[in-house]
XYZ file of C-alpha atoms in Angstrom:
397
model
C 95.697 133.815 90.254
C 93.664 135.343 87.465
C 91.834 133.622 84.637
C 94.714 131.517 83.318
C 95.132 129.197 86.251
C 97.253 126.739 84.280
C 99.870 129.351 83.417
C 100.021 130.466 87.020
C 100.133 126.831 88.129
C 103.159 126.244 85.914
C 104.985 128.891 87.943
C 104.260 126.886 91.107
C 105.507 123.580 89.748
C 109.171 123.985 90.635
C 108.209 124.607 94.254
C 105.636 121.788 94.206
C 108.206 119.327 92.878
C 110.867 120.512 95.296
C 108.660 119.948 98.337
C 107.562 116.551 97.013
C 111.201 115.544 96.565
C 111.966 116.374 100.190
C 109.012 114.268 101.296
C 109.912 111.267 99.128
C 113.468 111.237 100.498
C 112.087 110.655 103.992
C 110.695 107.116 104.315
C 107.225 107.018 105.865
C 106.048 103.467 105.257
C 102.770 102.725 106.992
C 103.321 100.900 110.260
C 107.103 100.783 109.731
C 108.615 104.272 109.857
C 108.008 107.147 112.212
C 105.971 109.993 110.753
C 107.491 112.874 112.710
C 110.261 113.622 110.166
C 108.050 113.763 107.077
C 105.374 115.815 108.851
C 108.119 118.047 110.235
C 109.136 118.996 106.686
C 105.553 119.949 105.912
C 105.215 121.868 109.165
C 108.346 123.850 108.388
C 107.043 124.663 104.917
C 103.615 125.685 106.233
C 105.035 127.734 109.092
C 107.285 129.573 106.665
C 104.167 130.763 104.863
C 102.132 131.439 108.026
C 99.537 128.806 107.105
C 97.405 127.624 110.047
C 98.077 123.957 110.761
C 98.091 121.462 113.599
C 98.860 117.830 114.280
C 96.107 115.238 114.690
C 96.241 112.421 117.236
C 94.088 109.350 117.756
C 92.486 108.232 121.016
C 95.733 106.574 122.125
C 97.770 109.735 121.548
C 99.454 108.404 118.392
C 100.284 110.912 115.668
C 97.930 110.236 112.733
C 97.980 113.336 110.554
C 98.345 117.009 109.915
C 95.463 119.409 109.269
C 95.741 122.715 107.427
C 92.770 125.068 107.755
C 92.260 128.120 105.558
C 89.212 129.990 106.825
C 87.401 132.372 104.531
C 86.160 135.722 105.709
C 82.517 135.018 104.870
C 80.034 132.300 105.926
C 79.883 129.239 103.728
C 80.594 125.502 103.521
C 84.048 124.031 104.009
C 85.640 121.677 101.508
C 88.617 119.398 102.012
C 91.591 118.122 100.028
C 93.087 114.870 101.297
C 96.410 113.161 100.564
C 98.150 110.414 102.497
C 101.692 110.937 103.712
C 102.372 107.365 104.719
C 103.254 104.945 101.930
C 103.269 101.301 100.965
C 106.354 99.263 101.968
C 109.342 99.172 99.606
C 109.077 95.452 98.949
C 112.167 93.840 97.431
C 114.553 96.788 97.230
C 116.956 94.784 95.060
C 114.248 94.679 92.376
C 114.116 98.468 92.127
C 116.201 100.122 89.406
C 116.658 103.169 91.643
C 116.545 103.706 95.422
C 112.990 103.811 96.811
C 113.808 107.160 98.456
C 115.478 108.620 95.349
C 113.255 111.698 95.112
C 114.915 112.675 91.825
C 113.539 113.672 88.432
C 114.702 111.612 85.459
C 113.338 112.033 81.922
C 110.382 114.007 83.228
C 109.416 111.492 85.939
C 109.540 112.074 89.696
C 110.851 108.846 91.199
C 110.492 107.103 94.559
C 108.019 105.545 96.961
C 105.190 107.964 97.590
C 105.710 109.928 94.372
C 102.370 108.675 93.069
C 100.641 107.763 96.320
C 100.508 110.504 97.432
C 103.342 112.893 98.344
C 103.150 114.890 95.123
C 99.427 115.401 95.754
C 100.206 116.525 99.299
C 102.599 119.121 97.933
C 100.037 120.305 95.378
C 97.357 120.661 98.040
C 99.644 122.578 100.422
C 100.524 124.991 97.628
C 96.848 125.511 96.777
C 96.203 126.271 100.442
C 98.985 128.858 100.292
C 97.467 130.396 97.159
C 94.078 130.726 98.859
C 95.505 132.043 102.107
C 96.689 135.251 100.463
C 93.098 136.291 99.671
C 91.086 134.161 102.118
C 89.309 137.174 103.609
C 87.263 137.526 100.433
C 86.248 133.868 100.275
C 83.179 132.182 101.786
C 83.538 129.015 103.830
C 86.970 127.482 104.013
C 89.408 124.854 102.802
C 90.920 122.068 104.888
C 93.909 120.039 103.737
C 94.159 116.680 105.487
C 97.535 114.922 105.389
C 96.877 111.428 106.748
C 99.702 109.223 108.058
C 97.504 106.256 108.944
C 96.133 105.427 105.497
C 98.193 102.515 104.210
C 97.658 100.715 107.497
C 93.934 100.655 106.685
C 93.190 102.503 109.899
C 92.551 105.919 108.323
C 93.353 107.414 111.691
C 93.965 110.881 110.291
C 90.571 111.016 108.616
C 88.863 109.670 111.718
C 90.619 112.197 113.963
C 89.665 115.017 111.590
C 86.000 114.008 111.486
C 85.859 113.502 115.248
C 87.504 116.836 116.048
C 84.779 119.146 117.414
C 86.856 122.216 116.548
C 87.207 121.325 112.841
C 84.371 122.479 110.557
C 82.758 119.433 108.971
C 83.490 119.334 105.219
C 80.697 119.446 102.663
C 82.831 117.185 100.478
C 86.351 115.810 100.100
C 88.667 115.459 97.091
C 91.278 112.717 97.589
C 94.533 113.065 95.688
C 95.147 109.546 94.414
C 96.865 109.584 90.985
C 95.558 108.768 87.497
C 94.919 111.283 84.717
C 92.117 109.661 82.746
C 89.642 108.750 85.487
C 87.967 110.489 88.378
C 86.822 107.933 90.930
C 83.309 108.957 91.958
C 82.340 105.716 93.661
C 83.462 102.373 94.941
C 82.140 99.069 96.152
C 81.741 98.789 99.886
C 82.962 95.893 101.960
C 81.970 93.512 104.725
C 84.772 91.521 106.316
C 84.715 88.778 108.879
C 87.038 86.295 110.596
C 85.584 82.797 110.815
C 86.651 80.179 113.351
C 85.925 76.583 112.277
C 86.159 73.988 115.071
C 86.535 70.216 115.189
C 87.814 67.512 117.541
C 91.578 67.239 117.446
C 93.267 63.904 117.048
C 96.242 61.930 115.805
C 96.504 61.834 112.044
C 97.265 58.127 112.224
C 94.334 57.221 114.474
C 92.016 54.398 113.432
C 89.132 56.647 114.428
C 87.794 58.765 111.579
C 87.791 62.452 112.476
C 86.657 65.274 110.218
C 89.241 67.829 111.206
C 88.956 71.582 111.274
C 90.876 71.960 108.025
C 88.527 69.626 106.186
C 85.491 71.381 107.643
C 86.935 74.774 106.690
C 87.687 73.573 103.166
C 84.042 72.522 102.862
C 82.993 75.983 104.031
C 85.211 77.574 101.390
C 83.473 75.458 98.746
C 80.084 76.587 100.046
C 81.160 80.233 99.957
C 82.659 79.903 96.490
C 79.380 78.394 95.265
C 77.219 81.070 96.867
C 74.807 82.769 94.496
C 75.742 86.445 94.230
C 73.631 88.848 92.175
C 74.964 90.482 89.056
C 74.963 94.163 88.184
C 71.736 95.797 89.283
C 70.591 98.035 86.472
C 67.926 99.705 88.578
C 70.458 101.150 91.047
C 72.791 102.446 88.339
C 75.768 100.959 90.181
C 78.009 99.464 87.472
C 79.720 96.638 89.417
C 78.448 93.398 90.974
C 79.291 92.210 94.495
C 82.288 89.900 94.957
C 83.255 87.340 97.619
C 86.833 86.273 98.361
C 88.362 84.025 100.996
C 91.583 85.903 101.694
C 93.230 83.906 104.506
C 93.253 80.286 105.714
C 95.269 79.353 108.815
C 95.491 76.065 110.701
C 97.670 73.255 111.877
C 101.316 72.551 112.535
C 103.469 69.619 111.557
C 101.994 66.321 110.356
C 100.775 64.120 113.197
C 97.871 66.146 114.592
C 94.589 67.030 112.937
C 93.946 70.508 114.364
C 90.837 71.550 116.242
C 90.715 75.077 114.820
C 90.972 76.609 111.357
C 90.586 80.356 110.879
C 89.405 82.022 107.680
C 89.152 85.622 106.549
C 86.286 86.485 104.220
C 86.098 89.718 102.239
C 82.838 90.607 100.474
C 82.641 93.678 98.259
C 79.163 95.135 98.528
C 76.895 97.235 96.324
C 73.689 99.208 96.884
C 71.706 96.118 95.846
C 73.776 93.724 98.016
C 74.731 95.472 101.219
C 76.512 94.496 104.439
C 73.369 92.862 105.840
C 73.079 90.709 102.724
C 76.765 89.791 102.939
C 76.489 88.722 106.568
C 73.305 86.784 105.854
C 75.057 84.892 103.047
C 77.991 83.934 105.277
C 75.769 82.889 108.181
C 73.704 80.715 105.825
C 76.851 78.953 104.572
C 78.093 78.450 108.130
C 74.727 77.012 109.214
C 74.861 74.608 106.286
C 78.393 73.542 107.261
C 77.436 72.911 110.884
C 74.383 70.913 109.791
C 76.234 68.756 107.251
C 79.443 68.253 109.270
C 78.579 68.693 112.973
C 81.303 69.626 115.454
C 81.421 70.018 119.253
C 81.415 73.801 118.886
C 79.505 75.903 116.365
C 81.463 77.848 113.798
C 82.159 81.386 114.996
C 81.781 84.525 112.913
C 83.443 87.765 114.012
C 82.630 90.780 111.802
C 85.764 92.895 111.381
C 84.845 95.847 109.166
C 81.946 97.224 107.186
C 81.926 100.168 104.783
C 79.041 101.184 102.554
C 79.362 101.465 98.785
C 79.161 104.963 97.361
C 78.656 106.611 94.013
C 78.240 110.269 93.130
C 76.328 111.387 90.082
C 78.403 113.556 87.748
C 76.299 116.589 88.681
C 76.919 116.107 92.427
C 79.649 117.983 94.245
C 82.566 117.756 94.457
C 82.553 115.494 91.370
C 80.926 118.122 89.165
C 83.467 120.796 90.090
C 86.440 118.544 89.311
C 84.989 117.253 86.037
C 84.125 120.776 84.893
C 87.554 122.064 85.893
C 89.248 119.221 84.004
C 87.253 120.012 80.874
C 88.188 123.687 81.192
C 91.859 122.698 81.337
C 91.525 120.592 78.183
C 91.494 117.156 79.836
C 89.082 114.349 79.014
C 88.362 112.686 82.362
C 85.907 109.825 82.794
C 83.895 109.281 85.980
C 84.688 105.815 87.334
C 83.309 103.529 90.009
C 86.194 101.551 91.482
C 86.141 97.881 92.424
C 88.383 98.305 95.486
C 87.210 100.384 98.403
C 89.020 103.564 99.393
C 88.810 106.290 101.985
C 85.764 107.587 100.108
C 83.822 104.668 101.587
C 84.739 105.779 105.097
C 83.571 109.287 104.251
C 80.377 107.964 102.669
C 79.607 106.239 105.946
C 79.767 109.695 107.543
C 77.477 111.172 104.893
C 80.312 113.104 103.230
C 80.615 112.894 99.405
C 84.112 112.256 98.099
C 86.077 111.823 94.894
C 89.421 110.112 94.360
C 91.826 108.994 91.703
C 92.558 112.120 89.670
C 96.178 113.174 89.345
C 99.257 112.722 87.140
C 100.106 109.591 85.173
C 101.899 107.050 87.361
C 103.706 103.715 87.348
C 104.691 101.239 90.069
C 102.141 102.279 92.659
C 102.569 99.865 95.611
C 105.110 98.010 93.459
C 108.681 98.532 92.330
C 110.002 101.674 90.625
C 107.156 103.944 91.687
C 107.195 107.163 89.706
C 104.885 109.888 88.437
C 104.997 111.863 85.180
C 105.365 115.597 85.606
C 104.313 116.776 82.136
C 100.673 117.211 83.163
C 101.372 118.588 86.631
C 100.422 122.197 85.700
C 97.070 120.987 84.406
C 96.415 118.828 87.459
C 97.313 121.709 89.757
C 95.025 124.074 87.860
C 92.141 121.577 87.904
C 92.201 121.223 91.677
C 92.671 124.950 92.217
C 89.815 125.819 89.870
C 87.556 123.183 91.448
C 88.249 124.524 94.954
C 87.512 128.103 93.896
C 84.301 127.057 92.131
C 83.128 125.113 95.182
C 83.881 127.955 97.562
C 82.193 130.598 95.428
C 79.193 128.327 94.726
C 78.671 127.871 98.466
């Protein structure tokens, strides 16, 4: 594309926007809609440009993604671009000021569910793959574009299928196309999640016999968890956020006349390098032991771990963070490295030993909410940043 990548990127933008519009007009809500139609549009676009691609399936045979692979003609590491093709639900459609599948451009904004997260990014990444394909023989390594349709479910089936595929070269790093122009997410807190079953004798609410029911025992456990002593920010590790504990679900009982014998809780703990999954589980087990000692029940409280992801954080001189930050500066953008409070697919990749970035893209509004839209004014710069970063990574390898 020559030295002026931004000028060349501007020429791509009409095509990038057009493909994104087609994708937005096809609903692909995670766990609600079928993904065949939206992936079919991408497959038609890729096939029309002779770009190597294939569908990804999980262990049950369910469709979970699409993988594009542009192999260079020389040895070298592979890098990956990742964008999800499934979306959040629409929510209350009557609250939207335009249809969630509008896919139109109004006053410089591309509108509709998935515009920000992350169908525009998917279109950008497919176009970059097409740009590289025309001169791939002279490049070392290769570029993979992962288009995941199991992201908003929390399953990340596309990423898992990609990493488990013995025929796919393992990436040296991944750049995830979440939106946001001012920050590049280079890290995130990890998590440890568990379901807790609190037991008690059941009984009639009007009985003369005093019974500490499961709800009361569970409420006491919540108080113990809320009072747990969590460490603050650990300056020695350089990780800028403290751990956090939240009780996110509380289920028990029916009607009025029975004190239930079971109350189920969900606990979500966001972890850091100084307070990891082992520490989180130890904290919860200590609180549960205290509950069972103070308010005994016929059955001990049960703890079922549900998920565990490690925290991650790249230094600004680590790849692929360095390549993206340098490319952004070259394109005249001031982008700050950021460690996010919520976890993201970067945590899954970190657990596999693969460095990842996220959260750089156009300005957006309404992500996961109503009136989702993304501003197109900076699209040429965003396109050029990712293209430049990919080229720098490939040539550096």
